[in-house]
Coordinates of C-alpha atoms and ligand atoms in Angstrom, one line a residue:
M165 CA 64.7 51.7 -25.2
A166 CA 68.5 51.5 -25.5
S167 CA 69.2 54.6 -23.2
K168 CA 66.5 53.7 -20.6
I169 CA 67.6 52.1 -17.2
W170 CA 66.5 48.6 -17.3
R171 CA 64.6 47.2 -14.2
V172 CA 65.1 43.5 -14.1
S173 CA 62.8 40.8 -12.3
I174 CA 63.6 37.0 -12.2
I175 CA 60.7 34.8 -12.3
G176 CA 61.9 31.7 -10.4
S177 CA 64.1 30.9 -7.4
G178 CA 64.8 27.1 -7.6
N179 CA 68.5 25.9 -7.9
W180 CA 69.4 27.5 -11.2
G181 CA 66.9 30.4 -10.6
T182 CA 68.8 31.5 -7.5
V183 CA 72.0 31.3 -9.3
V184 CA 70.8 33.4 -12.2
A185 CA 69.5 35.9 -9.6
R186 CA 72.9 36.0 -8.0
I187 CA 74.6 36.6 -11.3
V188 CA 72.1 39.5 -12.3
G189 CA 72.1 41.0 -8.7
H190 CA 76.1 41.5 -9.0
N191 CA 76.0 42.5 -12.7
V192 CA 73.5 45.2 -12.3
K193 CA 75.6 47.0 -10.0
R194 CA 78.6 46.8 -12.4
F195 CA 76.6 48.8 -15.3
S196 CA 74.8 52.1 -15.1
C197 CA 72.3 50.9 -17.7
F198 CA 70.4 48.6 -15.1
D199 CA 68.5 49.6 -11.9
E200 CA 70.1 48.4 -8.9
H201 CA 67.2 46.6 -7.3
V202 CA 66.4 43.0 -8.6
W203 CA 63.1 41.4 -7.8
M204 CA 62.9 37.5 -7.5
Y205 CA 59.7 35.9 -7.6
V206 CA 59.5 33.1 -4.9
Y207 CA 56.8 30.5 -5.0
P208 CA 55.2 30.9 -1.7
E209 CA 56.2 27.8 0.2
M210 CA 57.3 27.1 3.9
F211 CA 60.9 26.1 4.7
E212 CA 62.3 25.4 8.3
G213 CA 59.1 26.6 9.6
E214 CA 59.3 29.9 7.9
D215 CA 58.0 31.4 4.5
L216 CA 60.9 30.7 2.3
G217 CA 60.8 34.4 0.6
T218 CA 61.0 35.8 4.2
Q219 CA 63.9 33.6 5.1
I220 CA 65.7 34.5 1.9
N221 CA 65.2 38.3 2.6
R222 CA 66.5 37.7 6.3
T223 CA 69.6 35.5 5.5
H224 CA 70.3 36.4 1.8
E225 CA 70.8 32.8 1.3
N226 CA 68.1 30.4 -0.6
R227 CA 68.7 27.6 1.9
K228 CA 66.1 25.0 0.3
Y229 CA 67.3 25.5 -3.3
L230 CA 70.9 26.9 -2.9
P231 CA 72.2 26.2 0.5
G232 CA 75.5 27.7 1.3
I233 CA 75.7 30.4 -1.2
S234 CA 75.1 33.9 -0.4
L235 CA 72.9 36.4 -2.6
P236 CA 73.6 40.2 -2.9
K237 CA 71.4 42.3 -0.9
N238 CA 70.0 44.1 -3.6
V239 CA 68.3 40.6 -4.9
V240 CA 64.7 41.0 -3.0
A241 CA 62.6 37.9 -2.7
N242 CA 58.8 38.4 -3.3
G243 CA 56.0 35.8 -3.3
N244 CA 53.7 38.1 -5.1
I245 CA 53.9 37.9 -8.9
H246 CA 52.2 41.0 -9.7
E247 CA 54.4 43.3 -7.7
C248 CA 57.4 41.3 -9.1
V249 CA 56.7 42.2 -12.6
K250 CA 54.7 45.4 -12.7
N251 CA 57.6 47.8 -13.2
A252 CA 60.2 45.3 -14.9
D253 CA 61.7 46.0 -18.3
I254 CA 63.4 42.9 -18.5
L255 CA 61.7 39.4 -17.3
V256 CA 64.0 36.5 -16.6
F257 CA 62.1 33.2 -16.4
V258 CA 63.9 30.6 -14.7
I259 CA 61.3 27.9 -13.7
P260 CA 60.6 24.4 -14.4
H261 CA 58.5 24.5 -17.8
Q262 CA 55.5 22.7 -16.3
F263 CA 54.6 25.8 -14.3
V264 CA 54.9 28.2 -17.3
P265 CA 51.6 28.3 -18.2
K266 CA 50.0 29.1 -14.7
I267 CA 52.6 31.8 -14.0
C268 CA 52.1 33.4 -17.5
S269 CA 48.3 33.6 -16.9
S270 CA 49.0 35.0 -13.3
M271 CA 51.1 37.7 -15.2
E272 CA 48.7 38.7 -17.9
G273 CA 47.6 42.3 -17.6
S274 CA 50.4 43.3 -15.1
L275 CA 53.2 44.1 -17.5
L276 CA 55.0 47.2 -19.3
K277 CA 54.0 47.4 -22.7
S278 CA 57.9 47.7 -23.4
A279 CA 58.8 44.7 -21.3
R280 CA 60.8 42.0 -22.9
G281 CA 61.8 38.5 -21.7
V282 CA 64.9 36.2 -21.5
S283 CA 64.2 32.4 -21.0
F284 CA 66.7 30.2 -19.1
I285 CA 64.2 27.3 -19.0
K286 CA 65.0 23.8 -20.5
G287 CA 62.0 22.4 -21.8
L288 CA 59.5 22.2 -24.4
F289 CA 55.6 22.3 -25.1
C290 CA 55.0 19.4 -27.6
N291 CA 52.0 16.9 -27.6
K292 CA 50.1 15.3 -30.3
D293 CA 48.8 18.5 -31.7
G294 CA 52.1 20.3 -32.1
I295 CA 55.5 21.7 -30.8
E296 CA 56.4 25.0 -29.3
L297 CA 59.6 26.5 -27.7
V298 CA 58.9 27.6 -24.1
S299 CA 60.1 31.1 -25.2
Q300 CA 57.8 31.0 -28.0
Y301 CA 54.7 30.2 -25.7
I302 CA 55.9 32.9 -23.2
G303 CA 56.2 35.5 -26.0
K304 CA 52.8 34.6 -27.3
T305 CA 51.0 34.6 -24.3
L306 CA 52.5 37.7 -22.7
R307 CA 52.9 39.4 -26.2
I308 CA 56.4 40.3 -25.4
P309 CA 59.6 39.8 -27.5
M310 CA 61.6 37.0 -26.0
N311 CA 65.4 35.7 -26.0
T312 CA 66.7 32.5 -24.6
V313 CA 69.8 31.4 -22.6
S314 CA 71.1 28.1 -22.5
G315 CA 74.3 26.1 -22.0
A316 CA 76.6 23.7 -20.0
N317 CA 75.5 24.9 -16.8
V318 CA 75.2 22.7 -13.6
A319 CA 73.7 25.2 -11.3
N320 CA 75.8 24.2 -8.1
E321 CA 79.0 24.6 -10.0
V322 CA 78.1 27.9 -11.5
A323 CA 77.1 29.0 -8.0
Q324 CA 80.8 28.1 -6.7
E325 CA 82.0 30.4 -9.7
K326 CA 83.7 27.3 -11.6
F327 CA 84.0 28.6 -15.1
A328 CA 81.1 28.0 -17.5
E329 CA 79.9 29.2 -20.8
A330 CA 76.4 29.7 -22.2
T331 CA 74.7 30.8 -25.1
L332 CA 72.4 33.6 -25.7
G333 CA 69.8 33.3 -28.6
F334 CA 67.8 36.2 -29.9
D335 CA 65.7 37.0 -33.1
E336 CA 67.1 39.7 -35.3
K337 CA 63.7 40.5 -36.4
V338 CA 62.6 41.8 -33.1
T339 CA 65.8 42.5 -30.9
S340 CA 68.7 44.6 -32.2
R341 CA 72.3 43.3 -31.7
D342 CA 72.7 46.4 -29.4
E343 CA 69.7 45.0 -27.2
A344 CA 71.1 41.6 -27.3
S345 CA 74.8 43.0 -26.3
R346 CA 73.2 44.8 -23.5
L347 CA 71.3 41.5 -22.3
Q348 CA 74.7 39.9 -22.6
Q349 CA 76.0 42.6 -20.0
L350 CA 73.4 41.2 -17.6
F351 CA 74.5 37.8 -17.6
D352 CA 78.1 37.7 -18.5
T353 CA 80.8 37.4 -15.8
P354 CA 84.4 36.2 -16.1
Y355 CA 83.5 33.0 -14.6
F356 CA 80.1 32.7 -16.6
R357 CA 80.8 33.6 -20.3
V358 CA 77.8 34.3 -22.2
G359 CA 78.0 34.1 -26.0
I360 CA 75.4 35.5 -28.5
V361 CA 74.0 34.1 -31.5
P362 CA 71.0 35.0 -33.7
D363 CA 69.2 31.7 -33.5
I364 CA 66.5 31.1 -30.5
A365 CA 65.3 27.8 -31.9
G366 CA 68.8 26.4 -32.3
V367 CA 69.8 27.4 -28.8
E368 CA 66.5 26.4 -27.2
I369 CA 65.7 23.0 -28.6
Q370 CA 68.8 21.5 -27.6
G371 CA 68.5 22.5 -24.0
A372 CA 65.3 20.6 -23.9
L373 CA 66.2 17.7 -25.8
K374 CA 69.5 17.0 -24.0
N375 CA 67.7 15.7 -21.1
I376 CA 66.4 12.7 -23.0
I377 CA 70.0 12.1 -24.0
A378 CA 70.8 12.5 -20.1
L379 CA 68.3 9.7 -19.1
A380 CA 69.8 7.3 -21.5
A381 CA 73.3 8.2 -19.9
G382 CA 71.7 7.5 -16.6
F383 CA 70.3 4.2 -17.8
S384 CA 73.9 3.3 -19.0
D385 CA 75.3 4.2 -15.7
G386 CA 72.7 2.2 -13.9
L387 CA 73.4 -1.0 -15.8
G388 CA 77.2 -0.5 -14.8
M389 CA 78.6 0.1 -18.5
G390 CA 81.7 1.8 -19.1
S391 CA 82.7 5.0 -20.6
N392 CA 82.8 3.8 -24.2
T393 CA 78.9 2.7 -24.1
K394 CA 78.1 6.4 -22.6
A395 CA 80.1 7.9 -25.4
A396 CA 78.1 5.6 -27.9
V397 CA 74.7 6.8 -26.3
I398 CA 75.9 10.5 -26.4
R399 CA 76.9 10.2 -30.2
I400 CA 73.5 8.3 -31.1
G401 CA 71.5 10.9 -28.9
L402 CA 73.2 14.0 -30.5
K403 CA 72.6 12.8 -34.0
E404 CA 68.8 12.4 -33.2
M405 CA 68.7 15.7 -31.5
H406 CA 70.2 17.5 -34.5
K407 CA 67.7 15.4 -36.9
F408 CA 64.8 16.5 -34.8
A409 CA 65.7 20.1 -34.6
R410 CA 66.5 20.2 -38.4
M411 CA 63.1 18.5 -39.0
F412 CA 60.8 20.5 -37.0
F413 CA 62.6 24.0 -36.7
E414 CA 63.2 26.6 -39.8
G415 CA 66.2 28.5 -39.9
I416 CA 68.3 26.8 -37.2
K417 CA 72.1 27.6 -37.9
E418 CA 74.3 24.7 -38.0
E419 CA 77.2 26.6 -36.0
T420 CA 74.8 26.7 -33.0
F421 CA 75.2 22.9 -32.2
W422 CA 78.8 23.8 -31.8
E423 CA 78.0 26.2 -29.0
S424 CA 77.9 25.9 -25.2
C425 CA 74.0 25.1 -25.5
G426 CA 74.6 22.2 -27.8
I427 CA 77.3 19.7 -27.6
A428 CA 78.9 21.0 -24.5
D429 CA 75.4 21.1 -22.6
V430 CA 74.9 17.5 -23.7
I431 CA 77.9 16.3 -22.4
T432 CA 77.8 17.9 -19.0
T433 CA 74.4 16.7 -18.6
C434 CA 75.3 13.0 -19.2
Y435 CA 78.0 13.4 -16.6
A436 CA 76.4 15.4 -13.8
G437 CA 72.7 16.7 -13.5
R438 CA 69.5 15.3 -12.1
N439 CA 68.3 13.4 -15.1
R440 CA 71.2 11.2 -15.3
R441 CA 71.4 10.8 -11.6
C442 CA 67.6 9.8 -11.3
A443 CA 67.7 7.7 -14.5
E444 CA 70.6 5.7 -13.0
E445 CA 68.6 5.2 -9.7
F446 CA 65.5 4.0 -11.9
V447 CA 67.5 1.4 -13.3
K448 CA 69.2 0.4 -10.1
S449 CA 66.1 0.8 -7.6
K450 CA 63.3 -0.2 -10.2
Q451 CA 61.1 2.2 -8.4
P452 CA 58.8 4.5 -10.0
W453 CA 59.9 8.1 -11.2
N454 CA 57.7 10.0 -8.6
D455 CA 59.3 8.0 -5.8
I456 CA 62.8 8.6 -7.2
E457 CA 62.0 12.3 -7.7
K458 CA 60.6 12.8 -4.1
R459 CA 63.6 10.7 -2.5
L460 CA 66.5 12.3 -4.6
L461 CA 65.5 15.7 -5.7
N462 CA 64.5 17.6 -2.4
G463 CA 61.5 19.7 -4.3
Q464 CA 63.3 19.9 -7.4
R465 CA 61.6 18.8 -10.7
L466 CA 62.8 16.2 -13.2
Q467 CA 62.4 17.6 -16.9
G468 CA 63.8 14.7 -18.9
T469 CA 60.9 12.3 -18.2
L470 CA 58.4 14.9 -19.3
T471 CA 60.2 15.9 -22.4
S472 CA 60.5 12.2 -23.4
Q473 CA 56.7 11.5 -22.7
E474 CA 55.8 14.8 -24.9
V475 CA 58.2 14.2 -27.8
H476 CA 56.8 10.6 -27.9
D477 CA 53.3 11.9 -28.2
F478 CA 54.2 14.4 -30.8
L479 CA 56.1 11.9 -32.9
S480 CA 53.6 9.1 -32.6
A481 CA 50.8 11.3 -33.8
R482 CA 52.7 11.9 -37.0
N483 CA 53.7 8.1 -37.5
L484 CA 57.4 9.3 -37.1
T485 CA 58.7 7.3 -34.0
D486 CA 60.5 4.9 -36.4
E487 CA 62.5 7.7 -37.5
F488 CA 63.9 8.5 -34.0
P489 CA 64.6 5.1 -32.6
F490 CA 66.7 6.4 -29.7
F491 CA 64.3 8.6 -28.2
E492 CA 61.5 6.0 -28.6
K493 CA 63.9 3.4 -26.7
V494 CA 64.2 6.1 -23.9
F495 CA 60.4 6.4 -23.7
K496 CA 59.6 3.0 -23.5
I497 CA 62.4 2.2 -21.0
S498 CA 60.9 5.0 -18.8
F499 CA 57.2 4.3 -19.3
E500 CA 56.5 0.9 -20.8
G501 CA 58.7 -1.4 -18.8
Q502 CA 61.2 -1.9 -21.6
D503 CA 64.6 -3.6 -20.6
P504 CA 67.1 -0.7 -20.1
N505 CA 69.6 -3.0 -21.8
S506 CA 67.9 -2.3 -25.1
I507 CA 69.4 1.4 -24.9
I508 CA 72.3 -0.2 -26.7
G509 CA 72.5 -2.5 -29.8
Ligands
NAD528 N1 69.5 23.2 -12.0 C1 70.2 23.3 -13.0 O1 71.4 23.0 -13.0 C2 69.9 23.8 -14.2 C3 70.9 24.3 -15.2 C4 70.3 25.2 -16.2 C5 69.1 25.2 -16.4 N2 68.0 24.7 -15.9 C6 66.7 24.8 -16.1 O2 66.2 26.1 -15.2 C7 64.9 25.6 -15.1 C8 64.5 25.9 -13.6 O3 65.3 25.1 -12.9 P1 65.7 25.1 -11.4 O4 66.8 24.1 -11.1 O5 65.9 26.6 -11.1 O6 64.5 24.6 -10.7 P2 64.3 23.7 -9.5 O7 63.7 22.2 -9.9 O8 65.5 23.8 -8.6 O9 63.1 24.6 -8.5 C9 61.8 24.2 -8.6 C10 61.3 25.8 -8.4 O10 59.9 25.5 -8.7 C11 59.0 26.3 -7.9 N3 57.8 25.8 -8.1 C12 57.4 24.8 -7.2 N4 56.2 24.5 -7.4 C13 55.6 25.5 -8.1 C14 54.6 25.8 -8.7 N5 53.3 25.1 -8.6 N6 54.4 26.9 -9.4 C15 55.4 27.7 -9.7 N7 56.8 27.5 -9.1 C16 56.7 26.2 -8.4 C17 59.9 26.3 -6.6 O11 59.5 27.2 -5.4 C18 61.5 26.3 -7.1 O12 61.6 27.7 -7.2 C19 64.4 24.5 -15.5 O13 63.8 24.5 -16.8 C20 65.7 23.8 -15.6 O14 65.7 22.9 -16.6 C21 68.6 24.1 -14.4

């Protein structure tokens, strides 16, 4: 595998998906170990009276999800999932996690036996029956080895090549360090520095749970609280995230919490990002989440509310909600009409 030319497909073309495709499109031209051609799966939809994928291939810009940023010409949009994945050695997943089961089932039977995946998705499959990382779900469903990338990465800032870091987590039992380093080459640039750690769960679980903390930060902003309050919200959220990760996942490395996927991502998400923004609006407008999502997000999806609901269902099925009072408060404010002021104190 190490000497083979890797062909890369990106599954997703939203805000972050398009930025990741842009980075990969540039990087495959820098290294001879990658095929120069990059497929990008575009969920079929119309935009400005034209099929979005056709528009992307005509303009080399994703005007719906990443307006104003050009894509390299070797990134080719395609609305046919089978065509996108059938020859791919590396599948890069960047879609909101609620769409993963459907996408995976549409890919089954189309993949190369040697294919492997990298998930940039921040989310979790968690309900009363159990908990599963998105990368675990994809790996199990498609029977491919998985890796994960997460970090303090607001898409629009990375698109403008403002410096950011990210963390690539891999499983030493299935991915060699050489392979992990080659994956690192695929994503690393001078403005997007990718570190690698042999800890998939530690990297991924924080990327999912930080969206619950971001909702709390948004509530605090919506209430007009100051920076001290937000710092308190972040501290308490970080502690619960750490406890949750340790309680439900084995082998997480303590040092992973200090990587970009950990504390740095929590900080950036609590100051920028859609979850914080929508939660601020939730408090100010008192409108339902669906209305806020439609009004503010232009087709993008909110992750934090879904994760909050899923984590609540998981904890309450185990009588463990008292162990995570902060997560529980975010859930009750979001879905049970509890006063947002209760987030503190
Ligand atoms: N945007 C960011 O700043 C950012 C940064 C880091 C990580 N992430 C994570 O990356 C993942 C993808 O986020 P994004 O910002 O690219 O997504 P997005 O919310 O911008 O875009 C939604 C995407 O989903 C597609 N879609 C809509 N309906 C669909 C359906 N029924 N089936 C399949 N696809 C459908 C759309 O075509 C679009 O490509 C998420 O897990 C997110 O948490 C986002």
